[in-house]
Each structure stands twice: as C-alpha cells, then as structure tokens.
Amino acid sequence: MDRIKITGGRKLEGIIPISGAKNAALPLMIASLLTADRLTLKNVPNLADVALLARILRNHGVDHSIEGKRASTTHLGETFHLTARDIVDTTAPYEMVSRMRASFWVLGPILARMGKARVSLPGGCAIGTRPVDLHLSGLKALGAEIDIDAGYVVAKAPRGGLRGARVVFPKVSVGATHNVLLAAAMARGETVIENAAREPEVGDVASCLVKMGVAIEGIGSSTLRIQGRDRLEGAVHTVLPDRIETGTFAFAVAATGGDVLLEGARTSLLETALAALAQTGAEITEERDGIRIRRNGSGVDPITVETQPFPGFPTDLQAQLMALMTTARGTSVIRETIFENRFMHVQELARLGADIQLHGDTATIRGVKHLRGAPVMATDLRASVSLVIAGLVADGETTVNRVYHLDRGFERLEEKLGRCGAAIERLSSG
Ligand code: UD1
C-alpha cells in the first residue's frame, strides 16, 4: 500500500492547476446512459473514482474512449467519449457499487431509459450512515415500483415509462437530486424538484442535460423544473473546476504560509469557504486566470464555522479547515451538520499534537504553537487530505498511510504540492 511522506515547515509558492470536479464528472458520465448518441466530456480528472465508474458504465454497455494527451492544455483534464448505444445490462453489481457511493446514481437513468434497473445498495466513504430513502421516494413519485431484494434495489417503471411529478425533498441531498434529475430527463411531462441541492455540480449536470435537449428551468436554485423527453441527443460539455480541490489547496497555503495561484479556480464556486479563509487572515484575490492565496508572516486567526448545504460552508472542506485551525492563535469551533460521523481525522490530527475536543457534532480546536510529525492513517477521502495539510505544517516527518483514499479524489496531489516547494513524496510498497 502506498504512503505519503511529508517533511513539514516549508512555505508553498507557485502555481497549482485546479482539476475538473470529481463530483460533477461522475454524474456527467452517468448522464451518458440517457442517450444512444455520443456524450463528450472535457476536463475529466484522472482519479480512481472516475476509472471505477467508467468500468461500471462499460459493464452496462457504454463504449468509452479517452483522447490522448494534448500539448496545449495545462490544467485541462482528459476528454472522454461515452456512447450508450444499447444498455445491455441493467444490473449494477455489488462488487462495483459497494466501492463508490455515486455509482448508485445509475439507478435513475437506467430505469428511465430501460423501464427497469437493479442496483446494489451503495458503499463509499465510511462517514456515517448514508441512507438512500430520498433517492427512492423521489423515483417512486415518478411512478417507479421499488423493492429491495438481497441487498439490491429493484426498480420498475410503469407501462409507458416514468411520468413527471412534483418531488419535494424533506432534506437537501446532492445524490438524490442527481438521481431524480437524471430520471426526470426521460420521464413523460414535467417534473418539479423542490428543495433540490444547489451545489454547482448539480447545476453542471443540469446544463449538460439542456445541451442534450432537455428543457430545465431554475438551474442553480432549489426548484428545478424539468421537461422530460423520450429521446436525448449527444452533447459536448466541459466539467467545471473542482471547488473542493480549490479550497483544499487554499487552506494548505493559509496553513503553511506562502503565495500560490490556483489556476483555473473560480471564486463563485466557494464564496463561503473563501470568506472563512479571509477571516483567518489569509489574503485572497481573484485574478484573470484563477484565485491567488497569500499569507505571509501573520498568524492564523481562529474562527467559528458550521457546515451547510451549498451555498454554505461545504462539509467536504471541514477536515481541511480543521487542519488549518490546529495552529491558530486561539480557539475555533467547527460544527458538522451534514454527516454525523465525519470527525475521524480528529484522532489522527491529535497524533500530530493538535488539541481538539469533540462534543456531539461540534469540535473545539485550541490552537497550538507547533504540530509535530508522526505516522498517521487516512480514513476517508477528505480526512486524508487534512492530514496532508497538517503534515505540511508539522515540524519533522509525517507519513500518511492508506493513501488510496486520496487517489479517489485528488489528482497528482504530491506533484502539485511538490512543484510549489513542499517536501512530499509517495512511497510505493509494491
Ligand atoms: C455528495 C458528495 C459528497 C458530499 C455530500 C454533501 C458526490 C459524489 N458526493 O454526497 O462529496 O460530502 O454530497 O455535500 O457528489 N441523506 C438521507 N437520505 C438520502 C440521501 C441522503 O438522509 O436518501 C442524508 C445523508 O445521510 C447526509 C445528507 O443527506 O446526512 C446529505 O447527503 P447527500 O447530499 O445525499 O450526499 P451524497 O450525495 O452522498
């Protein structure tokens, strides 16, 4: 299993190119199931989760090819061509879906196009119970008949296919919004999704569906109005930049000090997180080709933050913020309201000397003067990158074990940080 070794204490200076958003690329790839024509996606990040989903889609019968490297693209990712001429298999098996939760989102589109689907209940990061009740109630509202059989969701559309309906989510869910949006694209008539997730990745998928011929109103708002079509066309779409990767590197620069341009990043995708970062004393400027983050000399000021659905502070940046707060000049408070068990990094940060108290959904972080390097264990995707940030700040050597979590969601992390002066290397243990 690979490990990452970091020798902390160096400032970050330079340019970090921001990749395409994993959380948009995945549902966009799934949208290819809705058409027999070709869907071309540009700026797809090269990640383990993307490769796994490509395998799952190929198993359903999707033809998938990747264009070769292009010389002129610095921060642009890969170009995928996906064609689901026929869906030859409507089952998404346990061995695949259990490894990545987002693959459960094939349920809506396969059901809508084929009239039936059998998809394993999902797995994914161990960050608390992550039910799928909202996905299922949304699809039921479109007329689906749903049973659970031996760990699989078995869904059937009524004769004549899914029909548009009003879906009111009692709670904001990114995944349930994707699943129902993708199904509604091929349902007869109008679907209105209320209390839809407003995350930019949902908007990116909706914009791609519009290119595929679906009329959608309210993109970016919590009410989506979708006019389903029985045939969707192919399209060409560019994946938006990854706001979580952007925030992660922004927090890393604030933690180590330095001056970095996050090339290709957009402030509009993470205003709340950047506002929090500004409160800690970092300087943030929007430049023509990205966002520049600077912190020189001054200490880190403590803050109080609560995670919320977009446009609030993202839960996917909570662990990274906590790493930054470990050496703040005072006491910070972070409340996690989205996932109940998303504090697994706390124990590992404590191994580096962080002073963090947990009470239910609230972490109180008393800033310490120095962290000290130590071996730590990555537990989930975002938690593991918080350990990298802490390692960059800590005196001496930190080794992060189980980095396969990182490879699921961060493209070329050690190379991007290394180019900015970090002493970071991957140790492969074949
Ligand atoms: C997505 C993101 C993940 C992010 C999360 C919240 C992707 C691939 N993953 O995950 O990175 O952390 O949004 O921003 O885009 N819930 C239910 N019933 C359901 C579905 C969800 O109760 O049927 C609950 C969850 O347990 C959680 C909350 O709703 O407490 C939000 O989850 P959700 O937005 O669905 O997260 P994901 O789509 O899994």
Coordinates of C-alpha atoms and ligand atoms in Angstrom, one line a residue:
M1 CA 0.0 0.0 0.0
D2 CA 1.4 3.4 -0.9
R3 CA 2.2 6.0 1.7
I4 CA 3.0 9.7 1.5
K5 CA 6.0 11.1 3.3
I6 CA 6.0 14.8 4.1
T7 CA 8.7 16.9 5.8
G8 CA 6.8 19.9 7.1
G9 CA 7.7 23.5 7.6
R10 CA 8.0 24.8 4.1
K11 CA 6.0 27.6 2.6
L12 CA 4.1 27.0 -0.7
E13 CA 5.0 29.3 -3.6
G14 CA 4.0 28.9 -7.2
I15 CA 1.1 27.8 -9.4
I16 CA -1.3 24.9 -8.8
P17 CA -3.6 23.9 -11.7
I18 CA -7.1 23.0 -10.5
S19 CA -8.6 19.9 -12.0
G20 CA -12.2 19.2 -13.1
A21 CA -14.6 18.5 -10.3
K22 CA -14.9 14.8 -9.4
N23 CA -18.4 15.4 -8.0
A24 CA -19.5 16.8 -11.4
A25 CA -17.6 14.4 -13.6
L26 CA -19.2 11.3 -12.0
P27 CA -22.9 12.3 -12.6
L28 CA -22.0 13.7 -16.0
M29 CA -20.5 10.4 -17.0
I30 CA -23.7 8.7 -15.7
A31 CA -25.8 11.1 -17.9
S32 CA -24.3 9.3 -20.9
L33 CA -26.8 6.4 -20.1
L34 CA -29.6 8.7 -21.2
T35 CA -28.8 8.7 -24.9
A36 CA -27.7 6.4 -27.7
D37 CA -25.6 9.3 -29.1
R38 CA -22.1 10.3 -28.1
L39 CA -21.6 12.4 -25.0
T40 CA -18.2 14.1 -24.9
L41 CA -16.9 15.3 -21.6
K42 CA -13.8 17.6 -21.4
N43 CA -11.7 18.3 -18.4
V44 CA -12.4 15.0 -16.7
P45 CA -10.0 14.5 -13.8
N46 CA -7.8 11.4 -13.7
L47 CA -8.9 9.7 -10.5
A48 CA -9.6 6.3 -9.1
D49 CA -13.3 7.0 -8.7
V50 CA -13.6 8.1 -12.3
A51 CA -11.9 5.0 -13.5
L52 CA -14.1 2.8 -11.4
L53 CA -17.3 4.5 -12.7
A54 CA -16.0 4.1 -16.3
R55 CA -15.7 0.3 -15.6
I56 CA -19.3 0.3 -14.2
L57 CA -20.6 2.1 -17.2
R58 CA -18.8 -0.2 -19.6
N59 CA -20.4 -3.1 -17.8
H60 CA -23.8 -1.6 -18.7
G61 CA -22.7 -1.5 -22.4
V62 CA -21.3 2.1 -22.6
D63 CA -18.5 2.5 -25.1
H64 CA -15.8 4.6 -23.5
S65 CA -12.7 6.1 -25.0
I66 CA -10.2 8.7 -23.8
E67 CA -8.4 11.1 -26.1
G68 CA -4.7 11.2 -25.9
K69 CA -2.7 14.0 -24.2
R70 CA -2.9 17.4 -25.8
A71 CA 0.1 19.7 -25.7
S72 CA -1.8 23.0 -25.2
T73 CA -3.8 22.1 -22.1
T74 CA -2.2 22.9 -18.8
H75 CA -5.0 22.5 -16.3
L76 CA -7.5 20.8 -18.6
G77 CA -8.0 17.1 -17.8
E78 CA -8.9 14.3 -20.1
T79 CA -11.5 14.2 -22.8
F80 CA -14.0 11.2 -22.5
H81 CA -16.2 10.0 -25.3
L82 CA -19.1 7.9 -23.9
T83 CA -21.8 6.2 -26.1
A84 CA -24.6 4.1 -24.6
R85 CA -25.9 2.8 -27.9
D86 CA -27.6 -0.1 -26.1
I87 CA -27.8 -0.7 -22.4
V88 CA -27.1 -4.4 -22.4
D89 CA -27.1 -4.9 -18.7
T90 CA -29.5 -3.1 -16.3
T91 CA -27.8 -4.5 -13.2
A92 CA -25.1 -2.6 -11.3
P93 CA -23.4 -5.3 -9.2
Y94 CA -22.5 -5.1 -5.5
E95 CA -18.7 -5.6 -6.2
M96 CA -18.7 -2.3 -8.0
V97 CA -21.3 -0.1 -6.4
S98 CA -20.1 -1.0 -2.9
R99 CA -16.8 0.7 -3.7
M100 CA -18.2 4.1 -4.6
R101 CA -21.5 5.6 -3.5
A102 CA -22.0 7.8 -6.5
S103 CA -22.4 4.7 -8.8
F104 CA -25.8 4.3 -7.2
W105 CA -26.9 7.2 -9.3
V106 CA -27.1 5.0 -12.4
L107 CA -30.4 3.8 -10.9
G108 CA -32.5 6.8 -12.2
P109 CA -31.2 7.0 -15.7
I110 CA -31.2 3.2 -16.4
L111 CA -34.7 3.0 -15.0
A112 CA -35.9 5.9 -17.1
R113 CA -34.4 4.6 -20.3
M114 CA -34.9 0.9 -20.0
G115 CA -38.0 0.7 -17.7
K116 CA -36.2 -1.4 -15.2
A117 CA -33.0 -1.3 -13.1
R118 CA -31.3 -3.5 -10.5
V119 CA -28.7 -1.6 -8.5
S120 CA -26.8 -2.7 -5.4
L121 CA -27.3 -0.6 -2.3
P122 CA -24.2 1.6 -2.1
G123 CA -21.0 1.7 -0.1
G124 CA -18.4 4.5 -0.3
C125 CA -16.6 6.5 2.4
A126 CA -17.2 5.5 6.0
I127 CA -18.6 8.8 7.1
G128 CA -21.7 7.8 8.9
T129 CA -24.9 6.2 7.8
R130 CA -25.7 7.4 4.3
P131 CA -29.2 6.2 3.5
V132 CA -30.9 6.3 0.1
D133 CA -34.5 6.8 1.2
L134 CA -34.7 10.2 -0.6
H135 CA -33.5 8.7 -3.9
L136 CA -36.1 6.0 -3.7
S137 CA -39.0 8.2 -2.6
G138 CA -38.1 10.6 -5.5
L139 CA -38.2 7.8 -8.1
K140 CA -41.4 6.4 -6.6
A141 CA -43.0 9.8 -7.1
L142 CA -42.2 9.4 -10.8
G143 CA -44.2 6.2 -10.8
A144 CA -41.4 3.6 -10.1
E145 CA -42.2 0.5 -8.3
I146 CA -39.3 -0.3 -6.0
D147 CA -38.4 -3.4 -4.0
I148 CA -35.3 -4.3 -2.0
D149 CA -34.1 -7.8 -2.7
A150 CA -30.9 -9.3 -1.3
G151 CA -29.1 -6.0 -1.0
Y152 CA -30.3 -4.7 -4.4
V153 CA -32.8 -2.0 -5.3
V154 CA -35.0 -3.5 -7.9
A155 CA -36.9 -0.7 -9.7
K156 CA -39.6 -1.0 -12.4
A157 CA -41.2 1.8 -14.4
P158 CA -44.9 1.8 -15.1
R159 CA -46.2 0.8 -18.5
G160 CA -45.4 3.8 -20.8
G161 CA -42.4 4.8 -18.7
L162 CA -41.7 7.2 -15.8
R163 CA -44.0 10.2 -15.6
G164 CA -43.2 13.7 -14.5
A165 CA -44.3 14.6 -10.9
R166 CA -43.7 17.0 -8.1
V167 CA -40.9 15.8 -5.9
V168 CA -40.4 17.6 -2.6
F169 CA -37.3 16.6 -0.7
P170 CA -37.6 16.9 3.1
K171 CA -33.8 17.3 3.3
V172 CA -31.2 18.5 0.9
S173 CA -29.4 15.7 -0.8
V174 CA -26.9 16.1 -3.6
G175 CA -27.2 12.4 -4.7
A176 CA -31.0 12.2 -4.6
T177 CA -31.2 15.4 -6.6
H178 CA -28.9 13.9 -9.2
N179 CA -30.7 10.6 -9.3
V180 CA -34.2 12.2 -9.7
L181 CA -32.9 14.9 -12.1
L182 CA -31.3 12.3 -14.4
A183 CA -34.5 10.1 -14.3
A184 CA -36.8 13.1 -14.9
A185 CA -34.9 14.0 -18.1
M186 CA -36.5 11.0 -19.7
A187 CA -39.9 11.0 -17.8
R188 CA -43.1 11.9 -19.7
G189 CA -44.1 15.5 -18.9
E190 CA -42.9 18.0 -16.3
T191 CA -41.1 17.2 -13.1
V192 CA -40.6 19.8 -10.4
I193 CA -38.0 19.1 -7.8
E194 CA -38.4 21.2 -4.7
N195 CA -35.6 21.7 -2.1
A196 CA -33.2 20.4 -4.7
A197 CA -29.5 20.6 -3.9
R198 CA -27.9 23.8 -5.2
E199 CA -24.4 22.5 -5.3
P200 CA -22.7 23.8 -8.5
E201 CA -22.1 20.2 -9.6
V202 CA -25.9 19.7 -9.8
G203 CA -26.1 22.9 -12.0
D204 CA -23.3 21.5 -14.2
V205 CA -25.2 18.3 -14.8
A206 CA -28.4 20.2 -15.5
S207 CA -26.6 22.4 -18.0
C208 CA -25.3 19.3 -19.8
L209 CA -28.8 17.9 -19.9
V210 CA -30.0 21.1 -21.5
K211 CA -27.4 20.6 -24.2
M212 CA -28.8 17.1 -24.6
G213 CA -32.2 18.5 -25.4
V214 CA -34.0 18.7 -22.0
A215 CA -35.7 22.0 -21.1
I216 CA -34.8 22.8 -17.5
E217 CA -35.7 26.0 -15.6
G218 CA -34.3 27.1 -12.2
I219 CA -30.7 25.8 -12.6
G220 CA -28.7 26.9 -9.6
S221 CA -31.9 27.4 -7.5
S222 CA -33.7 25.0 -5.1
T223 CA -36.6 24.5 -7.5
L224 CA -35.8 22.6 -10.7
R225 CA -38.5 22.4 -13.5
I226 CA -37.6 19.6 -16.0
Q227 CA -39.5 18.8 -19.2
G228 CA -38.7 15.2 -19.9
R229 CA -38.0 13.9 -23.4
D230 CA -38.2 10.3 -24.8
R231 CA -35.1 10.8 -26.8
L232 CA -32.0 12.8 -25.7
E233 CA -29.2 13.8 -28.0
G234 CA -25.4 13.7 -27.7
A235 CA -23.5 16.8 -26.5
V236 CA -20.1 18.2 -25.7
H237 CA -19.6 19.5 -22.2
T238 CA -16.7 20.8 -20.1
V239 CA -16.6 19.7 -16.4
L240 CA -16.4 22.7 -14.1
P241 CA -13.4 23.3 -11.8
D242 CA -13.2 21.4 -8.6
R243 CA -14.2 23.7 -5.7
I244 CA -13.2 21.2 -3.1
E245 CA -9.7 20.8 -4.5
T246 CA -9.5 24.6 -4.8
G247 CA -10.5 25.0 -1.1
T248 CA -8.1 22.3 0.0
F249 CA -5.1 24.0 -1.6
A250 CA -6.2 27.4 -0.5
F251 CA -6.3 26.1 3.1
A252 CA -3.0 24.4 2.7
V253 CA -1.4 27.7 1.6
A254 CA -3.0 29.5 4.5
A255 CA -1.6 26.9 6.9
T256 CA 2.0 26.9 5.6
G257 CA 2.2 30.5 4.6
G258 CA 3.3 31.5 1.1
D259 CA 1.8 32.7 -2.2
V260 CA 0.1 30.4 -4.7
L261 CA -2.1 30.9 -7.8
L262 CA -4.8 28.3 -8.1
E263 CA -5.1 28.3 -11.8
G264 CA -8.5 27.8 -13.3
A265 CA -10.3 28.1 -9.9
R266 CA -13.4 30.2 -9.7
T267 CA -14.4 32.2 -6.6
S268 CA -18.1 32.0 -7.3
L269 CA -18.0 28.2 -6.6
L270 CA -16.8 28.6 -3.0
E271 CA -17.6 32.1 -1.7
T272 CA -18.4 30.9 1.9
A273 CA -15.2 28.9 2.2
L274 CA -13.1 31.8 0.9
A275 CA -14.9 34.2 3.3
A276 CA -14.0 31.9 6.2
L277 CA -10.4 31.7 4.9
A278 CA -10.3 35.5 4.7
Q279 CA -11.4 35.7 8.4
T280 CA -8.4 33.6 9.3
G281 CA -6.1 36.3 7.9
A282 CA -5.3 34.9 4.5
E283 CA -5.3 37.3 1.5
I284 CA -7.4 36.2 -1.4
T285 CA -7.5 37.9 -4.8
E286 CA -9.4 37.0 -7.9
E287 CA -7.1 37.0 -10.9
R288 CA -7.9 36.6 -14.5
D289 CA -6.7 33.0 -14.6
G290 CA -7.6 31.9 -11.1
I291 CA -7.5 32.7 -7.4
R292 CA -4.4 33.8 -5.6
I293 CA -3.9 32.9 -1.9
R294 CA -1.3 34.6 0.2
R295 CA -0.3 34.5 3.8
N296 CA 3.0 36.0 4.9
G297 CA 4.2 36.3 8.4
S298 CA 0.9 36.8 10.2
G299 CA -0.6 34.1 12.3
V300 CA -3.8 32.2 11.7
D301 CA -6.9 33.8 13.4
P302 CA -9.4 31.3 14.9
I303 CA -13.0 31.1 13.6
T304 CA -16.4 29.6 14.2
V305 CA -17.9 27.7 11.2
E306 CA -20.9 25.4 10.6
T307 CA -21.1 23.1 7.6
Q308 CA -24.3 23.5 5.4
P309 CA -25.5 22.6 2.0
F310 CA -24.4 24.9 -0.8
P311 CA -24.0 27.9 -0.6
G312 CA -23.0 27.3 3.0
F313 CA -19.6 26.0 4.1
P314 CA -19.1 22.6 2.5
T315 CA -18.7 19.5 4.6
D316 CA -16.1 18.3 2.1
L317 CA -13.8 21.1 3.4
Q318 CA -14.5 20.7 7.1
A319 CA -11.5 18.4 7.8
Q320 CA -9.1 20.7 5.8
L321 CA -10.3 23.7 7.7
M322 CA -9.8 21.9 11.0
A323 CA -6.2 21.2 10.0
L324 CA -5.7 24.9 9.4
M325 CA -7.2 25.7 12.8
T326 CA -4.9 23.4 14.7
T327 CA -2.2 26.1 14.8
A328 CA -4.5 29.2 15.1
R329 CA -3.9 31.9 17.7
G330 CA -6.9 30.9 19.8
T331 CA -9.9 28.6 19.9
S332 CA -12.0 27.7 16.9
V333 CA -15.3 25.9 16.8
I334 CA -16.5 23.7 13.9
R335 CA -20.0 22.2 13.8
E336 CA -20.7 19.4 11.3
T337 CA -24.4 19.3 10.4
I338 CA -24.3 17.1 7.2
F339 CA -22.7 13.8 8.2
E340 CA -22.8 12.6 11.8
N341 CA -19.6 10.7 11.8
R342 CA -17.3 12.9 9.9
F343 CA -14.7 13.5 12.5
M344 CA -12.4 10.6 12.0
H345 CA -9.5 12.9 11.2
V346 CA -9.6 14.4 14.8
Q347 CA -7.9 11.4 16.3
E348 CA -5.2 11.5 13.7
L349 CA -4.7 15.2 14.0
A350 CA -4.3 14.7 17.7
R351 CA -1.3 12.3 16.9
L352 CA 0.4 15.3 15.4
G353 CA -0.2 17.3 18.6
A354 CA -3.5 19.1 17.8
D355 CA -5.7 20.0 20.7
I356 CA -9.3 19.1 19.7
Q357 CA -12.3 18.3 21.9
L358 CA -15.4 16.7 20.4
H359 CA -18.9 17.1 21.8
G360 CA -21.5 15.5 19.5
D361 CA -21.5 17.4 16.2
T362 CA -19.1 20.1 17.4
A363 CA -15.3 20.2 17.5
T364 CA -13.5 22.8 19.6
I365 CA -9.9 23.3 18.4
R366 CA -7.4 25.1 20.6
G367 CA -4.6 26.3 18.5
V368 CA -1.2 25.0 19.5
K369 CA 2.2 26.7 18.6
H370 CA 3.6 23.7 16.7
L371 CA 2.4 20.3 15.3
R372 CA 5.0 17.5 15.4
G373 CA 5.3 15.0 12.5
A374 CA 4.1 11.4 13.2
P375 CA 2.7 8.4 11.3
V376 CA -1.0 8.8 10.6
M377 CA -3.7 6.9 8.9
A378 CA -6.0 8.2 6.2
T379 CA -9.6 7.2 7.0
D380 CA -11.6 8.8 4.2
L381 CA -11.1 11.0 1.2
R382 CA -11.4 14.4 2.7
A383 CA -10.0 13.4 6.1
S384 CA -6.9 12.1 4.5
V385 CA -6.1 15.4 2.7
S386 CA -6.5 17.2 6.0
L387 CA -3.6 15.0 7.3
V388 CA -1.5 16.1 4.4
I389 CA -2.2 19.8 5.3
A390 CA -1.3 19.1 8.9
G391 CA 1.9 17.3 7.7
L392 CA 2.9 20.3 5.7
V393 CA 2.7 22.4 8.8
A394 CA 4.2 20.0 11.3
D395 CA 7.9 20.0 12.3
G396 CA 9.7 16.9 11.1
E397 CA 8.4 14.0 9.2
T398 CA 4.8 12.8 8.8
T399 CA 3.8 9.6 7.0
V400 CA 0.2 9.3 5.8
N401 CA -0.8 5.7 5.4
R402 CA -3.7 4.3 3.3
V403 CA -3.4 7.0 0.6
Y404 CA -5.7 5.1 -1.7
H405 CA -8.4 7.3 -0.2
L406 CA -6.6 10.3 -1.5
D407 CA -6.2 8.8 -5.0
R408 CA -10.0 8.5 -5.2
G409 CA -10.4 12.3 -5.2
F410 CA -7.2 14.2 -5.6
E411 CA -5.3 14.2 -8.9
R412 CA -1.5 14.2 -8.7
L413 CA -1.6 15.7 -5.2
E414 CA 2.0 15.2 -4.3
E415 CA 3.2 16.5 -7.7
K416 CA 1.1 19.7 -7.4
L417 CA 2.3 20.4 -3.9
G418 CA 5.9 19.4 -4.7
R419 CA 6.1 21.9 -7.5
C420 CA 5.3 24.6 -5.0
G421 CA 8.1 23.7 -2.7
A422 CA 6.6 21.1 -0.4
A423 CA 8.8 18.2 0.6
I424 CA 6.4 15.5 -0.2
E425 CA 6.9 12.1 -1.8
R426 CA 5.0 8.9 -2.4
L427 CA 6.5 5.7 -1.1
S428 CA 5.3 2.8 -3.1
S429 CA 5.3 -0.5 -1.3
G430 CA 4.6 -2.7 -4.3
Ligands
UD1_1 C1 -22.4 14.3 -2.1 C2 -20.9 14.4 -2.4 C3 -20.1 14.4 -1.2 C4 -20.6 15.5 -0.2 C5 -22.1 15.4 0.0 C6 -22.6 16.6 0.8 C7 -20.6 13.4 -4.6 C8 -20.0 12.3 -5.4 N1 -20.5 13.3 -3.3 O1 -22.6 13.0 -1.4 O2 -18.7 14.6 -1.5 O3 -19.9 15.3 1.0 O4 -22.8 15.4 -1.3 O5 -22.3 17.8 0.2 O6 -21.1 14.4 -5.1 N2 -29.4 11.6 3.1 C9 -30.5 10.9 3.5 N3 -31.3 10.2 2.6 C10 -30.9 10.0 1.3 C11 -29.7 10.7 0.9 C12 -29.0 11.4 1.8 O7 -30.9 11.0 4.7 O8 -31.6 9.3 0.6 C13 -28.6 12.4 4.0 C14 -27.2 11.9 4.2 O9 -27.1 10.9 5.2 C15 -26.5 13.2 4.7 C16 -27.2 14.3 3.9 O10 -28.5 13.7 3.5 O11 -26.7 13.4 6.0 C17 -26.5 14.8 2.6 O12 -26.1 13.7 1.8 P1 -26.0 13.8 0.3 O13 -26.1 15.3 -0.1 O14 -27.0 12.9 -0.4 O15 -24.6 13.3 0.0 P2 -24.0 12.4 -1.2 O16 -24.8 12.7 -2.4 O17 -23.9 11.0 -0.8

